Amino acid sequence: MSVKAVLRFVNYKITRDPDGEKTWRARCVSGDEEECGAESMVFGSDDPPADWMAEHTATTGHQRFQRIYEDYALVEKAE
Ligand SMILES: [Zn+2]
């Protein structure tokens, strides 16, 4: 059995796209049978939407959230 595939090791550099917006949103996943499912709006920010979560906990008693972070990446071939 011969292996014909030639493995080429090319390095790629992945960086955050400074032109892309960083966004956070939070989703309430509290509840045993069914998740609450309440979602915050999307916040363009470096930090998770702590105020929204605190307010939701204060009004509902729910204490478990999924924090969803999105940003953009650039992939470049390293020289
Ligand atoms: Zn909730």
PDB file of N, CA and C and ligand atoms in Angstrom:
ATOM      1  N   MET A   1       0.840  -1.192   0.000  1.00  0.00           N
ATOM      2  CA  MET A   1       0.000   0.000   0.000  1.00  0.00           C
ATOM      3  C   MET A   1       0.875   1.243   0.000  1.00  0.00           C
ATOM      4  N   SER A   2       0.631   2.081  -0.979  1.00  0.00           N
ATOM      5  CA  SER A   2       1.454   3.297  -1.022  1.00  0.00           C
ATOM      6  C   SER A   2       0.608   4.522  -0.665  1.00  0.00           C
ATOM      7  N   VAL A   3       1.245   5.388  -0.015  1.00  0.00           N
ATOM      8  CA  VAL A   3       0.571   6.632   0.377  1.00  0.00           C
ATOM      9  C   VAL A   3       0.990   7.723  -0.590  1.00  0.00           C
ATOM     10  N   LYS A   4       0.009   8.171  -1.386  1.00  0.00           N
ATOM     11  CA  LYS A   4       0.367   9.134  -2.420  1.00  0.00           C
ATOM     12  C   LYS A   4       0.155  10.580  -1.982  1.00  0.00           C
ATOM     13  N   ALA A   5      -0.637  10.725  -0.949  1.00  0.00           N
ATOM     14  CA  ALA A   5      -0.918  12.093  -0.518  1.00  0.00           C
ATOM     15  C   ALA A   5       0.355  12.773  -0.039  1.00  0.00           C
ATOM     16  N   VAL A   6       0.544  13.947  -0.523  1.00  0.00           N
ATOM     17  CA  VAL A   6       1.691  14.732  -0.077  1.00  0.00           C
ATOM     18  C   VAL A   6       1.189  15.745   0.947  1.00  0.00           C
ATOM     19  N   LEU A   7       1.724  15.640   2.106  1.00  0.00           N
ATOM     20  CA  LEU A   7       1.297  16.568   3.143  1.00  0.00           C
ATOM     21  C   LEU A   7       2.167  17.824   3.101  1.00  0.00           C
ATOM     22  N   ARG A   8       1.498  18.916   2.924  1.00  0.00           N
ATOM     23  CA  ARG A   8       2.251  20.178   2.925  1.00  0.00           C
ATOM     24  C   ARG A   8       1.839  20.958   4.153  1.00  0.00           C
ATOM     25  N   PHE A   9       2.792  21.357   4.884  1.00  0.00           N
ATOM     26  CA  PHE A   9       2.489  22.073   6.113  1.00  0.00           C
ATOM     27  C   PHE A   9       2.621  23.569   5.893  1.00  0.00           C
ATOM     28  N   VAL A  10       1.489  24.161   5.712  1.00  0.00           N
ATOM     29  CA  VAL A  10       1.467  25.611   5.514  1.00  0.00           C
ATOM     30  C   VAL A  10       0.856  26.229   6.760  1.00  0.00           C
ATOM     31  N   ASN A  11       1.513  27.225   7.232  1.00  0.00           N
ATOM     32  CA  ASN A  11       0.996  27.870   8.444  1.00  0.00           C
ATOM     33  C   ASN A  11       0.018  28.971   8.096  1.00  0.00           C
ATOM     34  N   TYR A  12      -1.040  28.977   8.829  1.00  0.00           N
ATOM     35  CA  TYR A  12      -2.021  30.034   8.679  1.00  0.00           C
ATOM     36  C   TYR A  12      -2.115  30.819   9.978  1.00  0.00           C
ATOM     37  N   LYS A  13      -2.326  32.083   9.810  1.00  0.00           N
ATOM     38  CA  LYS A  13      -2.425  32.942  10.979  1.00  0.00           C
ATOM     39  C   LYS A  13      -3.870  33.422  11.074  1.00  0.00           C
ATOM     40  N   ILE A  14      -4.460  33.240  12.213  1.00  0.00           N
ATOM     41  CA  ILE A  14      -5.847  33.650  12.412  1.00  0.00           C
ATOM     42  C   ILE A  14      -5.898  34.793  13.422  1.00  0.00           C
ATOM     43  N   THR A  15      -6.440  35.881  12.964  1.00  0.00           N
ATOM     44  CA  THR A  15      -6.545  37.036  13.854  1.00  0.00           C
ATOM     45  C   THR A  15      -7.979  37.555  13.842  1.00  0.00           C
ATOM     46  N   ARG A  16      -8.300  38.345  14.839  1.00  0.00           N
ATOM     47  CA  ARG A  16      -9.631  38.931  14.888  1.00  0.00           C
ATOM     48  C   ARG A  16      -9.713  40.068  13.881  1.00  0.00           C
ATOM     49  N   ASP A  17     -10.800  40.104  13.129  1.00  0.00           N
ATOM     50  CA  ASP A  17     -10.986  41.170  12.154  1.00  0.00           C
ATOM     51  C   ASP A  17     -11.360  42.459  12.886  1.00  0.00           C
ATOM     52  N   PRO A  18     -10.485  43.460  12.825  1.00  0.00           N
ATOM     53  CA  PRO A  18     -10.783  44.703  13.558  1.00  0.00           C
ATOM     54  C   PRO A  18     -11.999  45.434  12.984  1.00  0.00           C
ATOM     55  N   ASP A  19     -12.368  45.140  11.748  1.00  0.00           N
ATOM     56  CA  ASP A  19     -13.545  45.790  11.139  1.00  0.00           C
ATOM     57  C   ASP A  19     -14.842  45.063  11.473  1.00  0.00           C
ATOM     58  N   GLY A  20     -14.735  43.869  12.019  1.00  0.00           N
ATOM     59  CA  GLY A  20     -15.929  43.094  12.356  1.00  0.00           C
ATOM     60  C   GLY A  20     -16.403  43.419  13.758  1.00  0.00           C
ATOM     61  N   GLU A  21     -17.706  43.454  13.924  1.00  0.00           N
ATOM     62  CA  GLU A  21     -18.251  43.809  15.232  1.00  0.00           C
ATOM     63  C   GLU A  21     -18.194  42.606  16.179  1.00  0.00           C
ATOM     64  N   LYS A  22     -17.834  42.890  17.431  1.00  0.00           N
ATOM     65  CA  LYS A  22     -17.904  41.863  18.465  1.00  0.00           C
ATOM     66  C   LYS A  22     -19.266  41.987  19.124  1.00  0.00           C
ATOM     67  N   THR A  23     -19.973  40.893  19.221  1.00  0.00           N
ATOM     68  CA  THR A  23     -21.306  40.986  19.817  1.00  0.00           C
ATOM     69  C   THR A  23     -21.543  39.884  20.853  1.00  0.00           C
ATOM     70  N   TRP A  24     -22.355  40.223  21.820  1.00  0.00           N
ATOM     71  CA  TRP A  24     -22.784  39.291  22.849  1.00  0.00           C
ATOM     72  C   TRP A  24     -24.296  39.250  22.869  1.00  0.00           C
ATOM     73  N   ARG A  25     -24.841  38.087  23.150  1.00  0.00           N
ATOM     74  CA  ARG A  25     -26.226  38.028  23.570  1.00  0.00           C
ATOM     75  C   ARG A  25     -26.337  36.903  24.586  1.00  0.00           C
ATOM     76  N   ALA A  26     -27.391  36.930  25.355  1.00  0.00           N
ATOM     77  CA  ALA A  26     -27.576  35.918  26.385  1.00  0.00           C
ATOM     78  C   ALA A  26     -28.944  35.295  26.210  1.00  0.00           C
ATOM     79  N   ARG A  27     -29.027  34.006  26.558  1.00  0.00           N
ATOM     80  CA  ARG A  27     -30.271  33.278  26.431  1.00  0.00           C
ATOM     81  C   ARG A  27     -30.500  32.548  27.739  1.00  0.00           C
ATOM     82  N   CYS A  28     -31.699  32.681  28.263  1.00  0.00           N
ATOM     83  CA  CYS A  28     -32.011  32.020  29.528  1.00  0.00           C
ATOM     84  C   CYS A  28     -32.306  30.546  29.272  1.00  0.00           C
ATOM     85  N   VAL A  29     -31.532  29.667  29.926  1.00  0.00           N
ATOM     86  CA  VAL A  29     -31.740  28.224  29.754  1.00  0.00           C
ATOM     87  C   VAL A  29     -32.219  27.595  31.056  1.00  0.00           C
ATOM     88  N   SER A  30     -32.798  28.416  31.918  1.00  0.00           N
ATOM     89  CA  SER A  30     -33.323  27.890  33.179  1.00  0.00           C
ATOM     90  C   SER A  30     -34.589  27.088  32.932  1.00  0.00           C
ATOM     91  N   GLY A  31     -34.837  26.152  33.801  1.00  0.00           N
ATOM     92  CA  GLY A  31     -36.044  25.329  33.691  1.00  0.00           C
ATOM     93  C   GLY A  31     -35.683  23.872  33.551  1.00  0.00           C
ATOM     94  N   ASP A  32     -36.443  22.988  34.199  1.00  0.00           N
ATOM     95  CA  ASP A  32     -36.125  21.567  34.187  1.00  0.00           C
ATOM     96  C   ASP A  32     -36.621  20.872  32.924  1.00  0.00           C
ATOM     97  N   GLU A  33     -37.918  20.983  32.664  1.00  0.00           N
ATOM     98  CA  GLU A  33     -38.502  20.296  31.513  1.00  0.00           C
ATOM     99  C   GLU A  33     -38.296  21.107  30.240  1.00  0.00           C
ATOM    100  N   GLU A  34     -38.595  22.365  30.344  1.00  0.00           N
ATOM    101  CA  GLU A  34     -38.508  23.246  29.194  1.00  0.00           C
ATOM    102  C   GLU A  34     -37.682  24.467  29.539  1.00  0.00           C
ATOM    103  N   GLU A  35     -36.814  24.845  28.613  1.00  0.00           N
ATOM    104  CA  GLU A  35     -36.026  26.046  28.856  1.00  0.00           C
ATOM    105  C   GLU A  35     -36.900  27.282  28.748  1.00  0.00           C
ATOM    106  N   CYS A  36     -36.560  28.274  29.536  1.00  0.00           N
ATOM    107  CA  CYS A  36     -37.284  29.550  29.473  1.00  0.00           C
ATOM    108  C   CYS A  36     -37.154  30.152  28.067  1.00  0.00           C
ATOM    109  N   GLY A  37     -35.915  30.194  27.559  1.00  0.00           N
ATOM    110  CA  GLY A  37     -35.695  30.620  26.181  1.00  0.00           C
ATOM    111  C   GLY A  37     -35.670  32.114  25.948  1.00  0.00           C
ATOM    112  N   ALA A  38     -35.843  32.899  26.988  1.00  0.00           N
ATOM    113  CA  ALA A  38     -35.802  34.355  26.809  1.00  0.00           C
ATOM    114  C   ALA A  38     -34.422  34.767  26.312  1.00  0.00           C
ATOM    115  N   GLU A  39     -34.403  35.643  25.315  1.00  0.00           N
ATOM    116  CA  GLU A  39     -33.126  36.085  24.770  1.00  0.00           C
ATOM    117  C   GLU A  39     -32.970  37.580  24.871  1.00  0.00           C
ATOM    118  N   SER A  40     -31.769  37.984  25.177  1.00  0.00           N
ATOM    119  CA  SER A  40     -31.472  39.413  25.193  1.00  0.00           C
ATOM    120  C   SER A  40     -31.352  39.896  23.762  1.00  0.00           C
ATOM    121  N   MET A  41     -31.366  41.178  23.598  1.00  0.00           N
ATOM    122  CA  MET A  41     -31.013  41.713  22.297  1.00  0.00           C
ATOM    123  C   MET A  41     -29.513  41.511  22.087  1.00  0.00           C
ATOM    124  N   VAL A  42     -29.028  41.812  20.904  1.00  0.00           N
ATOM    125  CA  VAL A  42     -27.607  41.659  20.628  1.00  0.00           C
ATOM    126  C   VAL A  42     -26.882  42.933  21.046  1.00  0.00           C
ATOM    127  N   PHE A  43     -25.871  42.765  21.869  1.00  0.00           N
ATOM    128  CA  PHE A  43     -25.103  43.913  22.336  1.00  0.00           C
ATOM    129  C   PHE A  43     -23.726  43.919  21.682  1.00  0.00           C
ATOM    130  N   GLY A  44     -23.362  45.011  21.075  1.00  0.00           N
ATOM    131  CA  GLY A  44     -22.019  45.162  20.554  1.00  0.00           C
ATOM    132  C   GLY A  44     -21.129  45.634  21.683  1.00  0.00           C
ATOM    133  N   SER A  45     -20.345  44.711  22.212  1.00  0.00           N
ATOM    134  CA  SER A  45     -19.602  45.059  23.421  1.00  0.00           C
ATOM    135  C   SER A  45     -18.492  44.057  23.681  1.00  0.00           C
ATOM    136  N   ASP A  46     -17.553  44.442  24.520  1.00  0.00           N
ATOM    137  CA  ASP A  46     -16.496  43.523  24.925  1.00  0.00           C
ATOM    138  C   ASP A  46     -16.954  42.576  26.025  1.00  0.00           C
ATOM    139  N   ASP A  47     -18.035  42.917  26.684  1.00  0.00           N
ATOM    140  CA  ASP A  47     -18.464  42.157  27.846  1.00  0.00           C
ATOM    141  C   ASP A  47     -19.846  41.543  27.652  1.00  0.00           C
ATOM    142  N   PRO A  48     -20.077  40.417  28.306  1.00  0.00           N
ATOM    143  CA  PRO A  48     -21.408  39.801  28.239  1.00  0.00           C
ATOM    144  C   PRO A  48     -22.475  40.737  28.812  1.00  0.00           C
ATOM    145  N   PRO A  49     -23.716  40.575  28.372  1.00  0.00           N
ATOM    146  CA  PRO A  49     -24.779  41.481  28.813  1.00  0.00           C
ATOM    147  C   PRO A  49     -25.208  41.204  30.255  1.00  0.00           C
ATOM    148  N   ALA A  50     -24.356  41.608  31.198  1.00  0.00           N
ATOM    149  CA  ALA A  50     -24.582  41.319  32.616  1.00  0.00           C
ATOM    150  C   ALA A  50     -25.850  41.985  33.129  1.00  0.00           C
ATOM    151  N   ASP A  51     -26.102  43.208  32.675  1.00  0.00           N
ATOM    152  CA  ASP A  51     -27.285  43.927  33.156  1.00  0.00           C
ATOM    153  C   ASP A  51     -28.563  43.196  32.774  1.00  0.00           C
ATOM    154  N   TRP A  52     -28.618  42.733  31.532  1.00  0.00           N
ATOM    155  CA  TRP A  52     -29.815  42.022  31.075  1.00  0.00           C
ATOM    156  C   TRP A  52     -30.039  40.753  31.891  1.00  0.00           C
ATOM    157  N   MET A  53     -28.960  40.015  32.118  1.00  0.00           N
ATOM    158  CA  MET A  53     -29.087  38.769  32.876  1.00  0.00           C
ATOM    159  C   MET A  53     -29.516  39.049  34.314  1.00  0.00           C
ATOM    160  N   ALA A  54     -28.915  40.059  34.930  1.00  0.00           N
ATOM    161  CA  ALA A  54     -29.254  40.400  36.310  1.00  0.00           C
ATOM    162  C   ALA A  54     -30.721  40.808  36.407  1.00  0.00           C
ATOM    163  N   GLU A  55     -31.164  41.586  35.414  1.00  0.00           N
ATOM    164  CA  GLU A  55     -32.553  42.027  35.432  1.00  0.00           C
ATOM    165  C   GLU A  55     -33.498  40.847  35.255  1.00  0.00           C
ATOM    166  N   HIS A  56     -33.136  39.927  34.352  1.00  0.00           N
ATOM    167  CA  HIS A  56     -33.978  38.756  34.120  1.00  0.00           C
ATOM    168  C   HIS A  56     -34.049  37.903  35.386  1.00  0.00           C
ATOM    169  N   THR A  57     -32.915  37.739  36.072  1.00  0.00           N
ATOM    170  CA  THR A  57     -32.900  36.966  37.314  1.00  0.00           C
ATOM    171  C   THR A  57     -33.743  37.651  38.378  1.00  0.00           C
ATOM    172  N   ALA A  58     -33.637  38.959  38.449  1.00  0.00           N
ATOM    173  CA  ALA A  58     -34.388  39.705  39.460  1.00  0.00           C
ATOM    174  C   ALA A  58     -35.893  39.565  39.243  1.00  0.00           C
ATOM    175  N   THR A  59     -36.326  39.531  37.983  1.00  0.00           N
ATOM    176  CA  THR A  59     -37.764  39.492  37.716  1.00  0.00           C
ATOM    177  C   THR A  59     -38.327  38.078  37.640  1.00  0.00           C
ATOM    178  N   THR A  60     -37.489  37.069  37.332  1.00  0.00           N
ATOM    179  CA  THR A  60     -38.009  35.717  37.144  1.00  0.00           C
ATOM    180  C   THR A  60     -37.441  34.693  38.124  1.00  0.00           C
ATOM    181  N   GLY A  61     -36.298  35.000  38.738  1.00  0.00           N
ATOM    182  CA  GLY A  61     -35.634  34.018  39.588  1.00  0.00           C
ATOM    183  C   GLY A  61     -34.788  33.033  38.794  1.00  0.00           C
ATOM    184  N   HIS A  62     -34.797  33.149  37.476  1.00  0.00           N
ATOM    185  CA  HIS A  62     -33.984  32.250  36.639  1.00  0.00           C
ATOM    186  C   HIS A  62     -32.503  32.584  36.806  1.00  0.00           C
ATOM    187  N   GLN A  63     -31.679  31.531  36.858  1.00  0.00           N
ATOM    188  CA  GLN A  63     -30.270  31.780  37.185  1.00  0.00           C
ATOM    189  C   GLN A  63     -29.273  31.166  36.214  1.00  0.00           C
ATOM    190  N   ARG A  64     -29.760  30.560  35.138  1.00  0.00           N
ATOM    191  CA  ARG A  64     -28.813  29.888  34.244  1.00  0.00           C
ATOM    192  C   ARG A  64     -28.977  30.431  32.829  1.00  0.00           C
ATOM    193  N   PHE A  65     -27.857  30.893  32.263  1.00  0.00           N
ATOM    194  CA  PHE A  65     -27.883  31.525  30.947  1.00  0.00           C
ATOM    195  C   PHE A  65     -26.815  30.930  30.049  1.00  0.00           C
ATOM    196  N   GLN A  66     -27.117  30.950  28.767  1.00  0.00           N
ATOM    197  CA  GLN A  66     -26.088  30.653  27.776  1.00  0.00           C
ATOM    198  C   GLN A  66     -25.601  31.994  27.250  1.00  0.00           C
ATOM    199  N   ARG A  67     -24.304  32.170  27.231  1.00  0.00           N
ATOM    200  CA  ARG A  67     -23.742  33.420  26.725  1.00  0.00           C
ATOM    201  C   ARG A  67     -23.176  33.165  25.332  1.00  0.00           C
ATOM    202  N   ILE A  68     -23.633  33.927  24.382  1.00  0.00           N
ATOM    203  CA  ILE A  68     -23.258  33.680  22.987  1.00  0.00           C
ATOM    204  C   ILE A  68     -22.441  34.850  22.480  1.00  0.00           C
ATOM    205  N   TYR A  69     -21.199  34.542  22.119  1.00  0.00           N
ATOM    206  CA  TYR A  69     -20.269  35.572  21.668  1.00  0.00           C
ATOM    207  C   TYR A  69     -19.956  35.357  20.199  1.00  0.00           C
ATOM    208  N   GLU A  70     -19.950  36.433  19.439  1.00  0.00           N
ATOM    209  CA  GLU A  70     -19.586  36.313  18.032  1.00  0.00           C
ATOM    210  C   GLU A  70     -18.593  37.391  17.660  1.00  0.00           C
ATOM    211  N   ASP A  71     -17.629  36.996  16.855  1.00  0.00           N
ATOM    212  CA  ASP A  71     -16.754  37.991  16.258  1.00  0.00           C
ATOM    213  C   ASP A  71     -16.317  37.486  14.886  1.00  0.00           C
ATOM    214  N   TYR A  72     -15.477  38.228  14.253  1.00  0.00           N
ATOM    215  CA  TYR A  72     -15.035  37.868  12.910  1.00  0.00           C
ATOM    216  C   TYR A  72     -13.541  37.583  12.919  1.00  0.00           C
ATOM    217  N   ALA A  73     -13.152  36.630  12.128  1.00  0.00           N
ATOM    218  CA  ALA A  73     -11.743  36.248  12.069  1.00  0.00           C
ATOM    219  C   ALA A  73     -11.210  36.396  10.649  1.00  0.00           C
ATOM    220  N   LEU A  74      -9.949  36.699  10.579  1.00  0.00           N
ATOM    221  CA  LEU A  74      -9.256  36.761   9.294  1.00  0.00           C
ATOM    222  C   LEU A  74      -8.205  35.645   9.285  1.00  0.00           C
ATOM    223  N   VAL A  75      -8.151  34.921   8.175  1.00  0.00           N
ATOM    224  CA  VAL A  75      -7.168  33.855   8.052  1.00  0.00           C
ATOM    225  C   VAL A  75      -6.202  34.229   6.936  1.00  0.00           C
ATOM    226  N   GLU A  76      -4.944  34.282   7.275  1.00  0.00           N
ATOM    227  CA  GLU A  76      -3.931  34.644   6.290  1.00  0.00           C
ATOM    228  C   GLU A  76      -2.850  33.571   6.258  1.00  0.00           C
ATOM    229  N   LYS A  77      -2.341  33.358   5.105  1.00  0.00           N
ATOM    230  CA  LYS A  77      -1.197  32.464   4.982  1.00  0.00           C
ATOM    231  C   LYS A  77       0.013  33.157   5.581  1.00  0.00           C
ATOM    232  N   ALA A  78       0.648  32.498   6.493  1.00  0.00           N
ATOM    233  CA  ALA A  78       1.835  33.087   7.106  1.00  0.00           C
ATOM    234  C   ALA A  78       3.004  32.963   6.135  1.00  0.00           C
ATOM    235  N   GLU A  79       3.807  33.979   6.095  1.00  0.00           N
ATOM    236  CA  GLU A  79       4.959  33.961   5.168  1.00  0.00           C
ATOM    237  C   GLU A  79       6.047  33.023   5.689  1.00  0.00           C
TER     238      GLU A  79
HETATM  239 ZN    ZN B   1     -35.733  32.894  32.046  1.00  0.00          ZN
END
